[in-house]
PDB file of N, CA and C in Angstrom:
ATOM      1  N   GLY A   1      50.717 128.374  84.093  1.00 47.00           N
ATOM      2  CA  GLY A   1      52.009 128.473  83.461  1.00 47.00           C
ATOM      3  C   GLY A   1      52.343 129.942  83.147  1.00 47.00           C
ATOM      4  N   TYR A   2      53.482 130.102  82.614  1.00 55.00           N
ATOM      5  CA  TYR A   2      53.936 131.443  82.266  1.00 55.00           C
ATOM      6  C   TYR A   2      53.113 132.007  81.063  1.00 55.00           C
ATOM      7  N   ARG A   3      52.718 133.326  81.182  1.00 57.00           N
ATOM      8  CA  ARG A   3      51.785 133.883  80.230  1.00 57.00           C
ATOM      9  C   ARG A   3      52.495 134.726  79.187  1.00 57.00           C
ATOM     10  N   GLY A   4      53.765 134.893  79.284  1.00 56.00           N
ATOM     11  CA  GLY A   4      54.516 135.620  78.262  1.00 56.00           C
ATOM     12  C   GLY A   4      54.327 137.113  78.314  1.00 56.00           C
ATOM     13  N   HIS A   5      54.509 137.731  79.439  1.00 65.00           N
ATOM     14  CA  HIS A   5      54.292 139.155  79.607  1.00 65.00           C
ATOM     15  C   HIS A   5      55.181 140.060  78.727  1.00 65.00           C
ATOM     16  N   ASN A   6      56.432 139.594  78.574  1.00 70.00           N
ATOM     17  CA  ASN A   6      57.287 140.421  77.767  1.00 70.00           C
ATOM     18  C   ASN A   6      57.579 139.872  76.374  1.00 70.00           C
ATOM     19  N   ALA A   7      56.716 139.093  75.954  1.00 68.00           N
ATOM     20  CA  ALA A   7      56.875 138.375  74.610  1.00 68.00           C
ATOM     21  C   ALA A   7      56.596 139.416  73.503  1.00 68.00           C
ATOM     22  N   PRO A   8      57.277 139.257  72.369  1.00 71.00           N
ATOM     23  CA  PRO A   8      56.999 140.142  71.250  1.00 71.00           C
ATOM     24  C   PRO A   8      55.594 139.993  70.743  1.00 71.00           C
ATOM     25  N   GLN A   9      55.031 141.021  70.039  1.00 73.00           N
ATOM     26  CA  GLN A   9      53.657 141.020  69.625  1.00 73.00           C
ATOM     27  C   GLN A   9      53.338 139.791  68.747  1.00 73.00           C
ATOM     28  N   SER A  10      54.297 139.249  67.972  1.00 74.00           N
ATOM     29  CA  SER A  10      54.030 138.111  67.107  1.00 74.00           C
ATOM     30  C   SER A  10      53.878 136.841  67.973  1.00 74.00           C
ATOM     31  N   HIS A  11      54.254 136.792  69.212  1.00 68.00           N
ATOM     32  CA  HIS A  11      54.203 135.679  70.089  1.00 68.00           C
ATOM     33  C   HIS A  11      53.159 135.752  71.176  1.00 68.00           C
ATOM     34  N   LYS A  12      52.389 136.796  71.111  1.00 65.00           N
ATOM     35  CA  LYS A  12      51.386 137.006  72.193  1.00 65.00           C
ATOM     36  C   LYS A  12      50.250 135.971  72.065  1.00 65.00           C
ATOM     37  N   PHE A  13      49.800 135.520  73.216  1.00 68.00           N
ATOM     38  CA  PHE A  13      48.637 134.572  73.119  1.00 68.00           C
ATOM     39  C   PHE A  13      47.880 134.765  74.374  1.00 68.00           C
ATOM     40  N   ARG A  14      46.645 134.277  74.406  1.00 69.00           N
ATOM     41  CA  ARG A  14      45.712 134.444  75.601  1.00 69.00           C
ATOM     42  C   ARG A  14      45.556 133.150  76.372  1.00 69.00           C
ATOM     43  N   VAL A  15      45.624 133.268  77.685  1.00 70.00           N
ATOM     44  CA  VAL A  15      45.527 132.108  78.535  1.00 70.00           C
ATOM     45  C   VAL A  15      44.284 132.255  79.312  1.00 70.00           C
ATOM     46  N   PHE A  16      43.440 131.276  79.267  1.00 70.00           N
ATOM     47  CA  PHE A  16      42.197 131.275  80.030  1.00 70.00           C
ATOM     48  C   PHE A  16      42.325 130.215  81.179  1.00 70.00           C
ATOM     49  N   THR A  17      41.919 130.657  82.422  1.00 71.00           N
ATOM     50  CA  THR A  17      42.004 129.759  83.558  1.00 71.00           C
ATOM     51  C   THR A  17      40.588 129.299  83.956  1.00 71.00           C
ATOM     52  N   ALA A  18      40.519 128.231  84.654  1.00 70.00           N
ATOM     53  CA  ALA A  18      39.231 127.578  84.977  1.00 70.00           C
ATOM     54  C   ALA A  18      38.309 128.560  85.773  1.00 70.00           C
ATOM     55  N   GLY A  19      38.857 129.329  86.669  1.00 72.00           N
ATOM     56  CA  GLY A  19      37.978 130.105  87.531  1.00 72.00           C
ATOM     57  C   GLY A  19      37.715 131.504  86.939  1.00 72.00           C
ATOM     58  N   GLN A  20      38.102 131.789  85.714  1.00 71.00           N
ATOM     59  CA  GLN A  20      37.941 133.070  85.146  1.00 71.00           C
ATOM     60  C   GLN A  20      36.473 133.325  84.892  1.00 71.00           C
ATOM     61  N   LYS A  21      36.053 134.585  85.207  1.00 72.00           N
ATOM     62  CA  LYS A  21      34.672 134.977  85.077  1.00 72.00           C
ATOM     63  C   LYS A  21      34.471 136.007  83.944  1.00 72.00           C
ATOM     64  N   ARG A  22      35.368 136.930  83.783  1.00 73.00           N
ATOM     65  CA  ARG A  22      35.187 137.958  82.751  1.00 73.00           C
ATOM     66  C   ARG A  22      35.668 137.512  81.346  1.00 73.00           C
ATOM     67  N   ARG A  23      35.024 138.044  80.314  1.00 74.00           N
ATOM     68  CA  ARG A  23      35.497 137.872  78.974  1.00 74.00           C
ATOM     69  C   ARG A  23      35.582 136.342  78.596  1.00 74.00           C
ATOM     70  N   VAL A  24      34.636 135.569  79.097  1.00 76.00           N
ATOM     71  CA  VAL A  24      34.560 134.137  78.739  1.00 76.00           C
ATOM     72  C   VAL A  24      33.366 133.937  77.882  1.00 76.00           C
ATOM     73  N   THR A  25      33.577 133.799  76.612  1.00 82.00           N
ATOM     74  CA  THR A  25      32.472 133.630  75.685  1.00 82.00           C
ATOM     75  C   THR A  25      32.069 132.197  75.599  1.00 82.00           C
ATOM     76  N   PRO A  26      30.967 131.816  75.054  1.00 83.00           N
ATOM     77  CA  PRO A  26      30.553 130.443  74.899  1.00 83.00           C
ATOM     78  C   PRO A  26      31.591 129.619  74.070  1.00 83.00           C
ATOM     79  N   ALA A  27      32.134 130.235  73.143  1.00 85.00           N
ATOM     80  CA  ALA A  27      33.211 129.503  72.359  1.00 85.00           C
ATOM     81  C   ALA A  27      34.434 129.199  73.264  1.00 85.00           C
ATOM     82  N   ILE A  28      34.840 130.057  74.070  1.00 81.00           N
ATOM     83  CA  ILE A  28      35.939 129.863  75.015  1.00 81.00           C
ATOM     84  C   ILE A  28      35.531 128.768  75.996  1.00 81.00           C
ATOM     85  N   LYS A  29      34.313 128.771  76.543  1.00 81.00           N
ATOM     86  CA  LYS A  29      33.889 127.750  77.407  1.00 81.00           C
ATOM     87  C   LYS A  29      33.956 126.337  76.740  1.00 81.00           C
ATOM     88  N   ARG A  30      33.503 126.274  75.484  1.00 85.00           N
ATOM     89  CA  ARG A  30      33.563 125.043  74.663  1.00 85.00           C
ATOM     90  C   ARG A  30      35.023 124.577  74.557  1.00 85.00           C
ATOM     91  N   GLN A  31      35.916 125.499  74.272  1.00 81.00           N
ATOM     92  CA  GLN A  31      37.286 125.136  74.109  1.00 81.00           C
ATOM     93  C   GLN A  31      37.874 124.542  75.443  1.00 81.00           C
ATOM     94  N   MET A  32      37.478 125.113  76.562  1.00 81.00           N
ATOM     95  CA  MET A  32      38.012 124.780  77.821  1.00 81.00           C
ATOM     96  C   MET A  32      37.424 123.331  78.214  1.00 81.00           C
ATOM     97  N   ARG A  33      36.135 123.115  77.804  1.00 81.00           N
ATOM     98  CA  ARG A  33      35.555 121.782  78.130  1.00 81.00           C
ATOM     99  C   ARG A  33      36.283 120.732  77.241  1.00 81.00           C
ATOM    100  N   ARG A  34      36.620 121.034  75.976  1.00 83.00           N
ATOM    101  CA  ARG A  34      37.328 120.171  75.122  1.00 83.00           C
ATOM    102  C   ARG A  34      38.660 119.856  75.626  1.00 83.00           C
ATOM    103  N   ARG A  35      39.339 120.865  76.119  1.00 80.00           N
ATOM    104  CA  ARG A  35      40.696 120.666  76.707  1.00 80.00           C
ATOM    105  C   ARG A  35      40.630 119.704  77.880  1.00 80.00           C
ATOM    106  N   SER A  36      39.577 119.950  78.703  1.00 79.00           N
ATOM    107  CA  SER A  36      39.431 119.084  79.902  1.00 79.00           C
ATOM    108  C   SER A  36      39.242 117.619  79.500  1.00 79.00           C
ATOM    109  N   ALA A  37      38.570 117.429  78.367  1.00 82.00           N
ATOM    110  CA  ALA A  37      38.283 116.043  77.883  1.00 82.00           C
ATOM    111  C   ALA A  37      39.533 115.446  77.350  1.00 82.00           C
ATOM    112  N   VAL A  38      40.439 116.248  76.677  1.00 82.00           N
ATOM    113  CA  VAL A  38      41.655 115.735  76.020  1.00 82.00           C
ATOM    114  C   VAL A  38      42.794 115.480  77.007  1.00 82.00           C
ATOM    115  N   GLU A  39      42.884 116.253  78.124  1.00 83.00           N
ATOM    116  CA  GLU A  39      44.038 116.102  78.953  1.00 83.00           C
ATOM    117  C   GLU A  39      44.248 114.720  79.576  1.00 83.00           C
ATOM    118  N   PRO A  40      43.189 114.002  79.986  1.00 84.00           N
ATOM    119  CA  PRO A  40      43.482 112.669  80.549  1.00 84.00           C
ATOM    120  C   PRO A  40      44.060 111.721  79.445  1.00 84.00           C
ATOM    121  N   VAL A  41      43.661 111.929  78.229  1.00 82.00           N
ATOM    122  CA  VAL A  41      44.164 111.059  77.101  1.00 82.00           C
ATOM    123  C   VAL A  41      45.599 111.420  76.949  1.00 82.00           C
ATOM    124  N   ILE A  42      45.922 112.671  76.982  1.00 80.00           N
ATOM    125  CA  ILE A  42      47.351 113.061  76.836  1.00 80.00           C
ATOM    126  C   ILE A  42      48.223 112.468  77.904  1.00 80.00           C
ATOM    127  N   GLY A  43      47.826 112.499  79.146  1.00 82.00           N
ATOM    128  CA  GLY A  43      48.493 111.856  80.261  1.00 82.00           C
ATOM    129  C   GLY A  43      48.639 110.348  80.103  1.00 82.00           C
ATOM    130  N   HIS A  44      47.588 109.722  79.647  1.00 79.00           N
ATOM    131  CA  HIS A  44      47.627 108.255  79.406  1.00 79.00           C
ATOM    132  C   HIS A  44      48.617 107.919  78.308  1.00 79.00           C
ATOM    133  N   ILE A  45      48.625 108.707  77.246  1.00 82.00           N
ATOM    134  CA  ILE A  45      49.524 108.390  76.094  1.00 82.00           C
ATOM    135  C   ILE A  45      50.979 108.614  76.571  1.00 82.00           C
ATOM    136  N   LYS A  46      51.197 109.633  77.434  1.00 80.00           N
ATOM    137  CA  LYS A  46      52.537 109.946  77.905  1.00 80.00           C
ATOM    138  C   LYS A  46      53.019 108.749  78.807  1.00 80.00           C
ATOM    139  N   SER A  47      52.171 108.203  79.641  1.00 79.00           N
ATOM    140  CA  SER A  47      52.667 107.245  80.593  1.00 79.00           C
ATOM    141  C   SER A  47      52.684 105.800  80.034  1.00 79.00           C
ATOM    142  N   GLU A  48      51.672 105.489  79.171  1.00 78.00           N
ATOM    143  CA  GLU A  48      51.534 104.100  78.705  1.00 78.00           C
ATOM    144  C   GLU A  48      52.034 103.877  77.312  1.00 78.00           C
ATOM    145  N   HIS A  49      52.247 104.911  76.521  1.00 74.00           N
ATOM    146  CA  HIS A  49      52.575 104.699  75.102  1.00 74.00           C
ATOM    147  C   HIS A  49      53.890 105.410  74.712  1.00 74.00           C
ATOM    148  N   ARG A  50      54.756 105.569  75.590  1.00 73.00           N
ATOM    149  CA  ARG A  50      56.137 106.031  75.289  1.00 73.00           C
ATOM    150  C   ARG A  50      56.134 107.486  74.697  1.00 73.00           C
ATOM    151  N   MET A  51      55.227 108.277  75.151  1.00 76.00           N
ATOM    152  CA  MET A  51      55.251 109.651  74.566  1.00 76.00           C
ATOM    153  C   MET A  51      55.943 110.640  75.621  1.00 76.00           C
ATOM    154  N   GLY A  52      56.352 110.092  76.780  1.00 74.00           N
ATOM    155  CA  GLY A  52      57.065 110.906  77.739  1.00 74.00           C
ATOM    156  C   GLY A  52      58.388 111.410  77.282  1.00 74.00           C
ATOM    157  N   ARG A  53      59.073 110.565  76.580  1.00 75.00           N
ATOM    158  CA  ARG A  53      60.380 110.884  76.073  1.00 75.00           C
ATOM    159  C   ARG A  53      60.517 110.445  74.598  1.00 75.00           C
ATOM    160  N   ASN A  54      61.086 111.313  73.816  1.00 78.00           N
ATOM    161  CA  ASN A  54      61.257 111.040  72.402  1.00 78.00           C
ATOM    162  C   ASN A  54      62.699 110.520  72.189  1.00 78.00           C
ATOM    163  N   TYR A  55      62.840 109.278  71.630  1.00 78.00           N
ATOM    164  CA  TYR A  55      64.130 108.719  71.394  1.00 78.00           C
ATOM    165  C   TYR A  55      64.513 108.888  69.844  1.00 78.00           C
ATOM    166  N   LEU A  56      63.654 109.523  69.100  1.00 78.00           N
ATOM    167  CA  LEU A  56      63.868 109.691  67.690  1.00 78.00           C
ATOM    168  C   LEU A  56      64.344 111.080  67.383  1.00 78.00           C
ATOM    169  N   ALA A  57      65.368 111.223  66.457  1.00 86.00           N
ATOM    170  CA  ALA A  57      66.039 112.435  66.267  1.00 86.00           C
ATOM    171  C   ALA A  57      65.307 113.325  65.222  1.00 86.00           C
ATOM    172  N   GLY A  58      65.364 114.669  65.508  1.00 86.00           N
ATOM    173  CA  GLY A  58      64.913 115.661  64.454  1.00 86.00           C
ATOM    174  C   GLY A  58      63.415 115.831  64.411  1.00 86.00           C
ATOM    175  N   ARG A  59      62.958 116.716  63.473  1.00 86.00           N
ATOM    176  CA  ARG A  59      61.550 117.027  63.354  1.00 86.00           C
ATOM    177  C   ARG A  59      60.827 115.815  62.862  1.00 86.00           C
ATOM    178  N   GLN A  60      61.389 115.063  61.988  1.00 88.00           N
ATOM    179  CA  GLN A  60      60.705 113.838  61.530  1.00 88.00           C
ATOM    180  C   GLN A  60      60.549 112.864  62.599  1.00 88.00           C
ATOM    181  N   GLY A  61      61.509 112.782  63.516  1.00 86.00           N
ATOM    182  CA  GLY A  61      61.437 111.847  64.659  1.00 86.00           C
ATOM    183  C   GLY A  61      60.304 112.338  65.566  1.00 86.00           C
ATOM    184  N   ASP A  62      60.159 113.647  65.779  1.00 84.00           N
ATOM    185  CA  ASP A  62      59.077 114.174  66.660  1.00 84.00           C
ATOM    186  C   ASP A  62      57.728 113.740  66.040  1.00 84.00           C
ATOM    187  N   ALA A  63      57.564 113.932  64.730  1.00 87.00           N
ATOM    188  CA  ALA A  63      56.284 113.567  64.098  1.00 87.00           C
ATOM    189  C   ALA A  63      56.034 112.066  64.167  1.00 87.00           C
ATOM    190  N   LEU A  64      57.057 111.224  63.960  1.00 86.00           N
ATOM    191  CA  LEU A  64      56.873 109.799  63.949  1.00 86.00           C
ATOM    192  C   LEU A  64      56.565 109.357  65.384  1.00 86.00           C
ATOM    193  N   ASN A  65      57.184 109.943  66.410  1.00 84.00           N
ATOM    194  CA  ASN A  65      56.870 109.539  67.742  1.00 84.00           C
ATOM    195  C   ASN A  65      55.392 109.881  68.078  1.00 84.00           C
ATOM    196  N   ALA A  66      54.868 111.007  67.678  1.00 84.00           N
ATOM    197  CA  ALA A  66      53.547 111.340  67.946  1.00 84.00           C
ATOM    198  C   ALA A  66      52.557 110.373  67.227  1.00 84.00           C
ATOM    199  N   ILE A  67      52.842 110.129  65.996  1.00 86.00           N
ATOM    200  CA  ILE A  67      51.964 109.272  65.198  1.00 86.00           C
ATOM    201  C   ILE A  67      51.965 107.814  65.732  1.00 86.00           C
ATOM    202  N   LEU A  68      53.132 107.336  66.080  1.00 85.00           N
ATOM    203  CA  LEU A  68      53.269 105.989  66.635  1.00 85.00           C
ATOM    204  C   LEU A  68      52.559 105.840  67.983  1.00 85.00           C
ATOM    205  N   ALA A  69      52.758 106.889  68.837  1.00 84.00           N
ATOM    206  CA  ALA A  69      52.012 106.850  70.109  1.00 84.00           C
ATOM    207  C   ALA A  69      50.499 106.803  69.988  1.00 84.00           C
ATOM    208  N   ALA A  70      50.061 107.665  69.023  1.00 84.00           N
ATOM    209  CA  ALA A  70      48.555 107.737  68.725  1.00 84.00           C
ATOM    210  C   ALA A  70      48.144 106.394  68.160  1.00 84.00           C
ATOM    211  N   ALA A  71      48.922 105.749  67.344  1.00 88.00           N
ATOM    212  CA  ALA A  71      48.583 104.459  66.685  1.00 88.00           C
ATOM    213  C   ALA A  71      48.504 103.430  67.834  1.00 88.00           C
ATOM    214  N   GLY A  72      49.442 103.410  68.732  1.00 85.00           N
ATOM    215  CA  GLY A  72      49.416 102.520  69.807  1.00 85.00           C
ATOM    216  C   GLY A  72      48.242 102.652  70.752  1.00 85.00           C
ATOM    217  N   TYR A  73      47.876 103.935  70.966  1.00 85.00           N
ATOM    218  CA  TYR A  73      46.701 104.245  71.854  1.00 85.00           C
ATOM    219  C   TYR A  73      45.384 103.690  71.162  1.00 85.00           C
ATOM    220  N   ASN A  74      45.313 103.964  69.852  1.00 89.00           N
ATOM    221  CA  ASN A  74      44.098 103.481  69.142  1.00 89.00           C
ATOM    222  C   ASN A  74      44.104 102.003  69.010  1.00 89.00           C
ATOM    223  N   PHE A  75      45.270 101.400  68.866  1.00 91.00           N
ATOM    224  CA  PHE A  75      45.290  99.912  68.808  1.00 91.00           C
ATOM    225  C   PHE A  75      44.855  99.302  70.172  1.00 91.00           C
ATOM    226  N   SER A  76      45.261  99.895  71.249  1.00 89.00           N
ATOM    227  CA  SER A  76      44.807  99.348  72.561  1.00 89.00           C
ATOM    228  C   SER A  76      43.365  99.544  72.694  1.00 89.00           C
ATOM    229  N   LEU A  77      42.749 100.608  72.239  1.00 90.00           N
ATOM    230  CA  LEU A  77      41.329 100.808  72.208  1.00 90.00           C
ATOM    231  C   LEU A  77      40.553  99.717  71.435  1.00 90.00           C
ATOM    232  N   LEU A  78      41.162  99.363  70.253  1.00 95.00           N
ATOM    233  CA  LEU A  78      40.642  98.436  69.384  1.00 95.00           C
ATOM    234  C   LEU A  78      40.738  96.993  70.035  1.00 95.00           C
ATOM    235  N   LEU A  79      41.801  96.687  70.692  1.00 95.00           N
ATOM    236  CA  LEU A  79      41.919  95.435  71.320  1.00 95.00           C
ATOM    237  C   LEU A  79      40.912  95.261  72.504  1.00 95.00           C
ATOM    238  N   ARG A  80      40.730  96.333  73.257  1.00 94.00           N
ATOM    239  CA  ARG A  80      39.753  96.358  74.333  1.00 94.00           C
ATOM    240  C   ARG A  80      38.346  96.072  73.797  1.00 94.00           C
ATOM    241  N   TRP A  81      38.000  96.764  72.675  1.00 96.00           N
ATOM    242  CA  TRP A  81      36.711  96.607  72.055  1.00 96.00           C
ATOM    243  C   TRP A  81      36.553  95.107  71.527  1.00 96.00           C
ATOM    244  N   LEU A  82      37.595  94.602  70.979  1.00 97.00           N
ATOM    245  CA  LEU A  82      37.570  93.262  70.459  1.00 97.00           C
ATOM    246  C   LEU A  82      37.354  92.235  71.608  1.00 97.00           C
ATOM    247  N   LYS A  83      38.046  92.470  72.713  1.00 96.00           N
ATOM    248  CA  LYS A  83      37.937  91.593  73.876  1.00 96.00           C
ATOM    249  C   LYS A  83      36.474  91.588  74.420  1.00 96.00           C
ATOM    250  N   ASP A  84      35.891  92.793  74.539  1.00 95.00           N
ATOM    251  CA  ASP A  84      34.533  92.939  75.003  1.00 95.00           C
ATOM    252  C   ASP A  84      33.541  92.270  74.053  1.00 95.00           C
ATOM    253  N   PHE A  85      33.774  92.368  72.779  1.00 96.00           N
ATOM    254  CA  PHE A  85      32.855  91.799  71.778  1.00 96.00           C
ATOM    255  C   PHE A  85      32.950  90.294  71.828  1.00 96.00           C
ATOM    256  N   LEU A  86      34.139  89.769  71.871  1.00 96.00           N
ATOM    257  CA  LEU A  86      34.310  88.316  71.955  1.00 96.00           C
ATOM    258  C   LEU A  86      33.727  87.715  73.251  1.00 96.00           C
ATOM    259  N   SER A  87      33.899  88.437  74.317  1.00 94.00           N
ATOM    260  CA  SER A  87      33.266  87.853  75.618  1.00 94.00           C
ATOM    261  C   SER A  87      31.782  87.939  75.514  1.00 94.00           C
ATOM    262  N   LEU A  88      31.246  88.952  74.898  1.00 93.00           N
ATOM    263  CA  LEU A  88      29.741  89.033  74.748  1.00 93.00           C
ATOM    264  C   LEU A  88      29.312  87.942  73.767  1.00 93.00           C
ATOM    265  N   LEU A  89      30.031  87.601  72.732  1.00 92.00           N
ATOM    266  CA  LEU A  89      29.714  86.582  71.717  1.00 92.00           C
ATOM    267  C   LEU A  89      29.721  85.188  72.455  1.00 92.00           C
ATOM    268  N   ILE A  90      30.778  85.008  73.173  1.00 91.00           N
ATOM    269  CA  ILE A  90      30.842  83.714  74.008  1.00 91.00           C
ATOM    270  C   ILE A  90      29.697  83.563  74.934  1.00 91.00           C
ATOM    271  N   ALA A  91      29.403  84.672  75.672  1.00 90.00           N
ATOM    272  CA  ALA A  91      28.264  84.603  76.588  1.00 90.00           C
ATOM    273  C   ALA A  91      26.917  84.249  75.873  1.00 90.00           C
ATOM    274  N   LEU A  92      26.734  84.839  74.695  1.00 89.00           N
ATOM    275  CA  LEU A  92      25.512  84.602  73.886  1.00 89.00           C
ATOM    276  C   LEU A  92      25.506  83.167  73.423  1.00 89.00           C
ATOM    277  N   LEU A  93      26.649  82.595  73.009  1.00 88.00           N
ATOM    278  CA  LEU A  93      26.683  81.197  72.555  1.00 88.00           C
ATOM    279  C   LEU A  93      26.395  80.255  73.692  1.00 88.00           C
ATOM    280  N   GLN A  94      26.822  80.539  74.932  1.00 88.00           N
ATOM    281  CA  GLN A  94      26.573  79.682  76.018  1.00 88.00           C
ATOM    282  C   GLN A  94      25.130  79.776  76.509  1.00 88.00           C
ATOM    283  N   LEU A  95      24.405  80.882  76.243  1.00 85.00           N
ATOM    284  CA  LEU A  95      23.047  80.966  76.663  1.00 85.00           C
ATOM    285  C   LEU A  95      22.042  80.336  75.694  1.00 85.00           C
ATOM    286  N   ARG A  96      22.521  80.024  74.476  1.00 76.00           N
ATOM    287  CA  ARG A  96      21.713  79.457  73.417  1.00 76.00           C
ATOM    288  C   ARG A  96      21.243  78.102  73.927  1.00 76.00           C
ATOM    289  N   PRO A  97      19.890  77.856  73.816  1.00 72.00           N
ATOM    290  CA  PRO A  97      19.366  76.512  74.236  1.00 72.00           C
ATOM    291  C   PRO A  97      19.873  75.429  73.367  1.00 72.00           C
ATOM    292  N   LYS A  98      20.176  74.313  73.904  1.00 70.00           N
ATOM    293  CA  LYS A  98      20.753  73.158  73.215  1.00 70.00           C
ATOM    294  C   LYS A  98      19.582  72.345  72.732  1.00 70.00           C
ATOM    295  N   SER A  99      19.659  71.859  71.471  1.00 69.00           N
ATOM    296  CA  SER A  99      18.574  71.052  71.021  1.00 69.00           C
ATOM    297  C   SER A  99      18.715  69.600  71.531  1.00 69.00           C
ATOM    298  N   VAL A 100      17.612  69.050  71.872  1.00 65.00           N
ATOM    299  CA  VAL A 100      17.613  67.642  72.403  1.00 65.00           C
ATOM    300  C   VAL A 100      17.398  66.646  71.296  1.00 65.00           C
ATOM    301  N   ALA A 101      18.281  65.640  71.238  1.00 65.00           N
ATOM    302  CA  ALA A 101      18.068  64.684  70.178  1.00 65.00           C
ATOM    303  C   ALA A 101      16.954  63.706  70.570  1.00 65.00           C
ATOM    304  N   ALA A 102      16.066  63.499  69.615  1.00 57.00           N
ATOM    305  CA  ALA A 102      14.909  62.617  69.970  1.00 57.00           C
ATOM    306  C   ALA A 102      15.113  61.188  69.720  1.00 57.00           C
TER     307      ALA A 102
END
């Protein structure tokens, strides 16, 4: 993306790219790995949880949109975990030996 060559001093920032060799400290490498782990989640939230376009007005709408999208993402993770747990529980109940009446 654009690196802001003519930006005022108060808006200067540093951009690190994946192939960069010089001036990459262990802390910067850690931040880049973290960013690589977060980006797929951001893409998923944008496509599946209505974060691609904000229909709510103002700053408060921006904040609410982000919070609701994150809540929807977390709820879908919770539902997936619950489904896996219940399927495991049902499988364990079906494997339990049945007692024979004498």
